[in-house]
Tab-separated table of C-alpha atoms and ligand atoms in Angstrom:
chain	number	residue	atom	x	y	z
A	154	UNK	CA	-8.202	2.493	15.013
A	155	UNK	CA	-8.525	5.988	16.099
A	156	UNK	CA	-7.233	9.195	14.171
A	157	UNK	CA	-6.995	11.587	16.554
A	158	UNK	CA	-4.745	14.904	15.226
A	159	UNK	CA	-5.261	13.534	11.728
A	160	UNK	CA	-5.489	16.211	9.295
A	161	UNK	CA	-5.796	14.274	6.240
A	162	UNK	CA	-7.005	11.025	5.061
A	163	UNK	CA	-5.223	9.038	2.143
A	164	UNK	CA	-7.083	5.914	0.666
A	165	UNK	CA	-4.242	3.281	-0.506
A	166	UNK	CA	-4.540	-0.204	-2.110
A	167	UNK	CA	-2.683	-3.206	-2.029
A	168	UNK	CA	-3.170	-4.886	-5.705
A	169	UNK	CA	-1.179	-8.099	-7.492
A	170	UNK	CA	-2.256	-11.450	-7.661
A	171	UNK	CA	-3.624	-13.742	-4.967
A	172	UNK	CA	-1.362	-15.531	-2.821
A	173	UNK	CA	1.622	-12.749	-3.263
A	174	UNK	CA	1.317	-11.811	0.439
A	175	UNK	CA	-0.606	-8.631	0.158
A	176	UNK	CA	-2.992	-9.348	3.243
A	177	UNK	CA	0.015	-10.179	5.167
A	178	UNK	CA	1.844	-7.435	4.616
A	179	UNK	CA	-0.957	-4.853	5.624
A	180	UNK	CA	-1.788	-6.910	8.720
A	181	UNK	CA	2.240	-6.893	9.552
A	182	UNK	CA	2.149	-2.937	9.355
A	183	UNK	CA	-0.837	-2.242	11.314
A	184	UNK	CA	0.231	-4.431	14.163
A	185	UNK	CA	3.647	-2.953	14.029
A	186	UNK	CA	1.558	0.198	15.224
A	187	UNK	CA	0.419	-2.021	18.207
A	188	UNK	CA	3.730	-3.719	18.906
A	189	UNK	CA	1.725	-7.110	18.316
A	190	UNK	CA	1.557	-9.508	15.207
A	191	UNK	CA	-1.716	-10.639	14.097
A	192	UNK	CA	-2.136	-14.377	13.724
A	193	UNK	CA	-1.889	-16.140	10.368
A	194	UNK	CA	-4.403	-14.683	7.669
A	195	UNK	CA	-7.699	-16.302	6.790
A	196	UNK	CA	-8.280	-16.471	2.922
A	197	UNK	CA	-9.682	-12.979	2.607
A	198	UNK	CA	-13.479	-12.327	1.750
A	199	UNK	CA	-15.867	-9.280	1.282
A	200	UNK	CA	-14.325	-5.764	1.347
A	201	UNK	CA	-11.955	-4.985	4.063
A	202	UNK	CA	-9.460	-1.926	5.028
A	203	UNK	CA	-7.052	-1.208	7.950
A	204	UNK	CA	-6.067	1.960	9.331
A	205	UNK	CA	-2.742	3.577	10.556
A	206	UNK	CA	-1.854	7.123	11.541
A	207	UNK	CA	1.202	8.353	10.536
A	208	UNK	CA	3.054	11.699	11.182
A	209	UNK	CA	4.873	13.008	7.996
A	210	UNK	CA	8.241	14.648	8.097
A	211	UNK	CA	6.901	18.104	6.310
A	212	UNK	CA	4.438	18.248	9.150
A	213	UNK	CA	0.925	16.470	7.966
A	214	UNK	CA	-0.474	14.175	10.501
A	215	UNK	CA	-2.434	11.795	8.219
A	216	UNK	CA	-4.419	8.600	8.441
A	217	UNK	CA	-3.746	5.859	6.097
A	218	UNK	CA	-7.034	3.962	4.955
A	219	UNK	CA	-5.435	0.783	3.510
A	220	UNK	CA	-7.603	-1.376	1.508
A	221	UNK	CA	-7.427	-5.043	0.887
A	222	UNK	CA	-8.587	-6.364	-2.353
A	223	UNK	CA	-10.283	-9.395	-0.618
A	224	UNK	CA	-10.071	-12.036	-2.720
A	225	UNK	CA	-11.540	-10.169	-5.498
A	226	UNK	CA	-8.450	-10.252	-7.340
A	227	UNK	CA	-8.880	-13.959	-7.792
A	228	UNK	CA	-11.350	-13.469	-9.976
A	229	UNK	CA	-10.494	-9.850	-11.441
A	230	UNK	CA	-13.640	-8.446	-10.160
A	231	UNK	CA	-12.526	-5.050	-8.641
A	232	UNK	CA	-14.385	-2.212	-9.507
A	233	UNK	CA	-13.742	1.015	-11.481
A	234	UNK	CA	-14.779	3.116	-8.324
A	235	UNK	CA	-12.313	0.995	-6.257
A	236	UNK	CA	-9.303	2.057	-8.374
A	237	UNK	CA	-10.954	5.551	-9.175
A	238	UNK	CA	-11.040	6.186	-5.305
A	239	UNK	CA	-7.321	5.454	-4.550
A	240	UNK	CA	-4.684	7.760	-4.250
A	241	UNK	CA	-1.897	5.379	-3.612
A	242	UNK	CA	-1.181	1.788	-5.028
A	243	UNK	CA	1.107	-0.630	-3.846
A	244	UNK	CA	1.619	-3.261	-6.843
A	245	UNK	CA	2.821	-6.430	-4.946
A	246	UNK	CA	4.204	-9.537	-6.552
A	247	UNK	CA	6.107	-12.383	-5.062
A	248	UNK	CA	9.678	-12.459	-5.641
A	249	UNK	CA	9.541	-16.092	-5.698
A	250	UNK	CA	6.171	-16.406	-8.088
A	251	UNK	CA	7.476	-15.113	-12.010
A	252	UNK	CA	4.111	-14.866	-12.885
A	253	UNK	CA	3.317	-12.714	-10.123
A	254	UNK	CA	5.685	-10.250	-11.570
A	255	UNK	CA	4.697	-10.656	-15.395
A	256	UNK	CA	1.071	-9.475	-14.343
A	257	UNK	CA	2.291	-6.141	-12.856
A	258	UNK	CA	1.834	-3.977	-16.023
A	259	UNK	CA	-1.720	-5.755	-16.192
A	260	UNK	CA	-2.373	-4.476	-12.899
A	261	UNK	CA	-0.862	-0.829	-13.407
A	262	UNK	CA	-3.091	-0.673	-16.508
A	263	UNK	CA	-6.583	-1.661	-14.627
A	264	UNK	CA	-5.706	1.338	-12.408
A	265	UNK	CA	-4.972	3.843	-15.218
A	266	UNK	CA	-7.876	3.360	-17.102
A	267	UNK	CA	-10.111	3.559	-14.299
A	268	UNK	CA	-8.154	6.732	-12.928
A	269	UNK	CA	-8.831	8.997	-15.690
A	270	UNK	CA	-6.325	12.271	-15.543
A	271	UNK	CA	-6.067	11.924	-11.497
A	272	UNK	CA	-2.560	11.419	-10.520
A	273	UNK	CA	-2.100	8.135	-8.390
A	274	UNK	CA	1.197	7.214	-6.413
A	275	UNK	CA	2.468	3.802	-7.102
A	276	UNK	CA	5.204	1.827	-5.689
A	277	UNK	CA	6.545	-1.484	-6.763
A	278	UNK	CA	7.132	-4.289	-4.258
A	279	UNK	CA	8.833	-7.713	-4.543
A	280	UNK	CA	7.454	-9.326	-1.377
A	281	UNK	CA	8.555	-12.589	0.266
A	282	UNK	CA	12.044	-11.348	0.202
A	283	UNK	CA	13.059	-13.565	3.171
A	284	UNK	CA	13.026	-16.326	0.861
A	285	UNK	CA	15.967	-17.600	-1.122
A	286	UNK	CA	13.984	-19.473	-4.306
A	287	UNK	CA	13.853	-16.547	-6.153
A	288	UNK	CA	12.370	-16.307	-9.622
A	289	UNK	CA	12.747	-12.396	-10.280
A	290	UNK	CA	15.868	-10.713	-9.577
A	291	UNK	CA	16.210	-6.954	-7.807
A	292	UNK	CA	17.543	-5.757	-11.192
A	293	UNK	CA	15.067	-6.472	-13.518
A	294	UNK	CA	12.128	-5.237	-11.061
A	295	UNK	CA	14.140	-2.439	-10.213
A	296	UNK	CA	14.285	-2.075	-14.185
A	297	UNK	CA	10.281	-2.469	-14.501
A	298	UNK	CA	9.753	0.149	-11.789
A	299	UNK	CA	11.692	2.286	-13.862
A	300	UNK	CA	9.880	2.160	-17.206
A	301	UNK	CA	6.559	2.334	-15.260
A	302	UNK	CA	7.988	5.596	-13.704
A	303	UNK	CA	7.702	4.421	-9.868
A	304	UNK	CA	10.029	3.254	-6.920
A	305	UNK	CA	10.837	-0.045	-6.259
A	306	UNK	CA	11.158	-1.784	-2.883
A	307	UNK	CA	11.424	-5.626	-1.394
A	308	UNK	CA	9.492	-6.269	1.393
A	309	UNK	CA	8.899	-9.355	3.877
A	310	UNK	CA	6.219	-9.771	6.517
A	311	UNK	CA	7.784	-12.938	7.908
A	312	UNK	CA	10.730	-11.065	8.621
A	313	UNK	CA	9.252	-7.440	8.982
A	314	UNK	CA	11.810	-6.023	6.214
A	315	UNK	CA	11.016	-2.678	4.770
A	316	UNK	CA	7.560	-3.150	5.968
A	317	UNK	CA	7.001	0.499	7.465
A	318	UNK	CA	9.050	1.753	4.991
A	319	UNK	CA	6.900	1.009	1.877
A	320	UNK	CA	3.884	2.357	3.510
A	321	UNK	CA	5.676	5.526	4.346
A	322	UNK	CA	7.782	5.868	1.050
A	323	UNK	CA	4.044	6.104	-0.663
A	324	UNK	CA	2.540	8.337	2.200
A	325	UNK	CA	5.496	11.070	1.662
A	326	UNK	CA	4.965	10.862	-2.222
A	327	UNK	CA	1.520	11.914	-1.650
A	328	UNK	CA	2.358	14.444	0.831
A	329	UNK	CA	4.687	15.984	-1.596
A	330	UNK	CA	2.245	15.607	-4.685
A	331	UNK	CA	-0.319	17.527	-2.336
A	332	UNK	CA	2.150	20.400	-1.611
A	333	UNK	CA	3.194	20.835	-4.897
A	334	UNK	CA	-0.230	20.640	-6.428
A	335	UNK	CA	-0.117	17.416	-8.573
A	336	UNK	CA	-3.012	16.237	-6.564
A	337	UNK	CA	-5.658	18.112	-5.212
A	338	UNK	CA	-8.613	17.656	-3.024
A	339	UNK	CA	-11.838	16.933	-4.802
A	340	UNK	CA	-15.387	16.785	-3.508
A	341	UNK	CA	-16.438	13.471	-5.122
A	342	UNK	CA	-13.098	11.783	-4.675
A	343	UNK	CA	-12.246	9.917	-1.739
A	344	UNK	CA	-8.700	9.263	-2.449
A	345	UNK	CA	-7.761	12.345	-0.103
A	346	UNK	CA	-9.964	13.569	2.375
A	347	UNK	CA	-9.349	16.457	4.788
A	348	UNK	CA	-10.456	15.342	8.310
A	349	UNK	CA	-11.417	18.195	10.288
A	350	UNK	CA	-9.899	17.104	13.793
A	351	UNK	CA	-8.284	19.100	16.482
A	352	UNK	CA	-4.693	18.104	17.237
A	353	UNK	CA	-4.749	15.816	20.566
A	354	UNK	CA	-1.419	16.517	22.267
A	355	UNK	CA	-2.006	13.237	24.309
A	356	UNK	CA	-1.879	11.010	21.154
A	357	UNK	CA	0.779	8.084	21.294
A	358	UNK	CA	3.726	8.845	19.234
A	359	UNK	CA	4.643	6.180	16.381
A	360	UNK	CA	6.536	3.471	17.415
A	361	UNK	CA	9.839	3.444	15.819
A	362	UNK	CA	10.693	0.891	12.820
A	363	UNK	CA	13.007	-1.815	13.986
A	364	UNK	CA	15.655	-0.753	12.022
A	365	UNK	CA	16.993	-1.697	7.969
A	366	UNK	CA	16.806	-5.363	7.699
A	367	UNK	CA	19.591	-7.207	5.483
A	368	UNK	CA	17.684	-8.771	2.650
B	577	LIG	P1	-2.792	-12.445	-0.653
B	577	LIG	O1	-3.574	-11.612	0.637
B	577	LIG	O2	-2.077	-11.497	-1.289
B	577	LIG	O3	-3.662	-13.160	-1.222
B	577	LIG	P2	-1.851	-13.676	1.894
B	577	LIG	O4	-1.770	-13.326	0.359
B	577	LIG	O5	-1.012	-12.528	2.713
B	577	LIG	O6	-2.422	-14.323	2.083
B	577	LIG	O7	-0.297	-14.514	1.846
B	577	LIG	C1	-0.393	-15.849	0.963
B	577	LIG	C2	0.566	-16.646	1.462
B	577	LIG	O8	2.019	-16.036	1.204
B	577	LIG	C3	0.874	-17.383	2.874
B	577	LIG	O9	1.043	-18.627	3.306
B	577	LIG	C4	1.384	-16.218	3.874
B	577	LIG	O10	1.899	-17.080	5.096
B	577	LIG	C5	2.393	-16.187	2.857
B	577	LIG	N1	3.353	-15.212	3.014
B	577	LIG	C6	2.843	-13.874	3.312
B	577	LIG	N2	3.967	-12.825	3.467
B	577	LIG	C7	5.132	-13.893	3.274
B	577	LIG	C8	6.485	-13.204	3.429
B	577	LIG	O11	6.731	-12.296	3.780
B	577	LIG	N3	7.467	-14.247	3.765
B	577	LIG	C9	7.018	-15.439	3.372
B	577	LIG	N4	7.583	-16.685	3.205
B	577	LIG	N5	5.613	-16.011	3.288
B	577	LIG	C10	4.767	-14.967	3.156
B	577	LIG	P3	-0.038	-19.999	3.469
B	577	LIG	O12	0.822	-20.914	3.246
B	577	LIG	O13	-0.815	-19.446	4.537
B	577	LIG	O14	-1.015	-19.842	2.274
B	578	LIG	MG1	-5.571	-11.354	0.767
């Protein structure tokens, strides 16, 4: 995807157990910008990332570089450098899969133990909220998020619920942390990069969200 007019690049990862819906969520978000939905995901192999440009409220135009864990989560073979180079992390569980919720703290810890003192913006995601066969309540997920110091949101790639909002929320929190000096640019860190691009007045504006959902 073209990043014309972007001033920063934020590198963000989706982490969580296999089959919680990370690839579907990413694809839905990226397809949303083009107004088309990708076909069902293939089982992910190799390293993959997606991009989408975003205009943030405080004025920054950013390119989100969105990394999928590409099947490595199944074998816990994600490298320290993968974690270390993220500025944002969506910790994803499946609201119908209790085990995936119980593993969230371990995913959180993996990132913290690889990141050192650098700041990462986390967001807890309860995915597949279109399904009624829940095994994790909204309240207990909110409590976990609060105990880990992060926000919580429920999403569905299937019904396009809160998909844009989830990525917007992380991007805005990163923008704020940058402005407050909690996150700083570093030479050897790929989490936030300054893109030296001239603004392109002919860039198409971002498609609007389809509105809040009811789930
Ligand atoms: P992963 O990348 O975390 O491993 P995938 O997960 O994106 O591959 O999704 C795993 C399965 O969950 C897929 O089903 C996919 O269609 C389904 N899924 C993803 N998002 C949603 C959602 O929002 N709602 C519902 N109901 N299902 C979802 P299959 O059957 O193809 O394995
Ligand atoms: Mg996947």
